[in-house]
Coordinates of C-alpha atoms in Angstrom, one line a residue:
M1 CA 8.4 -3.9 -0.4
T2 CA 9.4 -4.4 3.2
L3 CA 11.6 -1.3 3.0
L4 CA 8.8 0.8 1.5
G5 CA 6.4 -0.4 4.1
R6 CA 8.7 0.3 7.0
F7 CA 9.5 3.8 5.5
E8 CA 5.9 4.7 5.0
I9 CA 4.9 3.6 8.5
D10 CA 7.7 5.6 10.2
P11 CA 9.8 7.8 7.8
E12 CA 12.0 9.3 10.4
G13 CA 12.3 6.3 12.7
S14 CA 12.9 3.7 10.0
G15 CA 16.4 4.7 9.3
I16 CA 15.7 4.3 5.6
G17 CA 16.4 7.2 3.2
G18 CA 14.1 8.5 0.5
M19 CA 16.7 7.8 -2.2
E20 CA 17.0 4.2 -1.1
I21 CA 13.3 3.8 -1.3
Y22 CA 13.2 5.4 -4.8
D23 CA 16.1 3.3 -6.1
E24 CA 14.9 0.0 -4.7
C25 CA 11.1 0.2 -4.4
I26 CA 9.9 2.8 -6.9
E27 CA 12.1 3.2 -9.9
P28 CA 12.5 -0.5 -10.9
F29 CA 8.7 -0.7 -11.5
T30 CA 8.1 2.6 -13.2
V31 CA 8.1 1.4 -16.8
F32 CA 6.2 -1.8 -16.1
A33 CA 3.5 0.0 -14.1
G34 CA 3.1 2.7 -16.8
Q35 CA 2.9 0.3 -19.7
N36 CA 1.0 -2.6 -18.1
P37 CA -0.9 -1.3 -15.0
D38 CA -3.2 -4.3 -14.7
D39 CA -0.3 -6.8 -15.0
F40 CA 1.7 -4.7 -12.5
I41 CA -1.0 -4.7 -10.0
A42 CA -1.6 -8.5 -10.5
E43 CA 2.1 -9.2 -9.8
I44 CA 2.2 -6.9 -6.8
R45 CA -1.0 -8.5 -5.5
A46 CA 0.6 -12.0 -5.7
V47 CA 3.5 -10.7 -3.5
A48 CA 1.1 -9.0 -1.1
L49 CA -1.1 -12.1 -0.7
R50 CA 1.9 -14.4 -0.2
E51 CA 3.8 -12.2 2.3
K52 CA 1.1 -10.1 4.0
G53 CA 2.0 -7.7 6.8
I54 CA 4.5 -5.0 6.2
V55 CA 5.2 -6.3 2.7
A56 CA 1.5 -6.0 1.8
Y57 CA 1.6 -2.4 3.1
G58 CA 4.6 -1.7 1.0
C59 CA 2.9 -3.2 -2.0
A60 CA -0.1 -0.9 -1.5
C61 CA 2.2 2.1 -1.2
C62 CA 4.1 1.1 -4.4
V63 CA 0.8 0.8 -6.4
V64 CA -0.3 4.2 -5.1
E65 CA 3.0 5.8 -6.0
H66 CA 2.7 4.6 -9.6
L67 CA -1.0 4.6 -10.3
G68 CA -2.6 6.9 -7.7
R69 CA -4.9 6.5 -4.8
R70 CA -8.2 6.4 -6.7
N71 CA -8.0 2.9 -8.1
D72 CA -10.9 0.6 -8.4
N73 CA -8.9 -2.4 -9.8
A74 CA -10.1 -5.4 -7.8
A75 CA -6.6 -6.7 -7.3
F76 CA -5.5 -3.3 -5.9
L77 CA -8.4 -3.3 -3.5
D78 CA -7.3 -6.8 -2.3
I79 CA -3.8 -5.3 -1.6
L80 CA -5.3 -2.2 0.1
D81 CA -7.4 -4.4 2.3
L82 CA -4.3 -6.3 3.4
A83 CA -2.5 -3.1 4.0
I84 CA -5.3 -1.7 6.2
D85 CA -5.5 -4.9 8.1
Y86 CA -1.7 -4.7 8.8
K87 CA -1.9 -1.1 10.0
R88 CA -4.8 -1.9 12.2
S89 CA -2.9 -4.9 13.7
L90 CA -0.3 -2.5 14.8
G91 CA -2.9 -0.6 16.8
L92 CA -2.3 2.6 14.9
P93 CA -4.9 5.3 15.6
R94 CA -7.3 6.3 12.9
E95 CA -5.3 9.5 12.3
R96 CA -2.4 7.4 11.0
F97 CA -4.5 6.2 8.1
N98 CA -4.6 7.9 4.7
D99 CA -7.9 9.2 3.2
H100 CA -8.0 6.4 0.7
E101 CA -7.4 3.8 3.4
L102 CA -10.3 5.3 5.5
R103 CA -12.5 5.5 2.4
R104 CA -11.9 1.8 1.6
W105 CA -12.5 0.8 5.2
A106 CA -15.8 2.6 5.1
E107 CA -16.7 0.9 1.8
V108 CA -16.1 -2.5 3.2
H109 CA -17.2 -2.1 6.8
G110 CA -19.7 0.7 6.7
P111 CA -19.4 4.4 7.5
G112 CA -18.8 5.3 11.1
R113 CA -17.4 1.9 12.0
W114 CA -13.8 1.5 13.2

């Protein structure tokens, strides 16, 4: 998940290719995510909670890749909160956050607060 997180934060500057991301971070989870989405999210959440930081961000990206951005699963929201916290810790401007990240931030912290 570190690779996916690094790639998503800076696709050009990461030095990581899209095929490497697919082969190592996306494809291995495709069947599991499709057949058992709640179990998939629970296992990804365990990794995100344990590792935090760039790994948590990669975990959030992996879930979104497989199950979409509109996900109200409580375990996914935990992962997303960690991912947002990580991106904020980098000092990234608001413009570098996805719509679903901004929507979640507003749900948790209130609209208009950043």
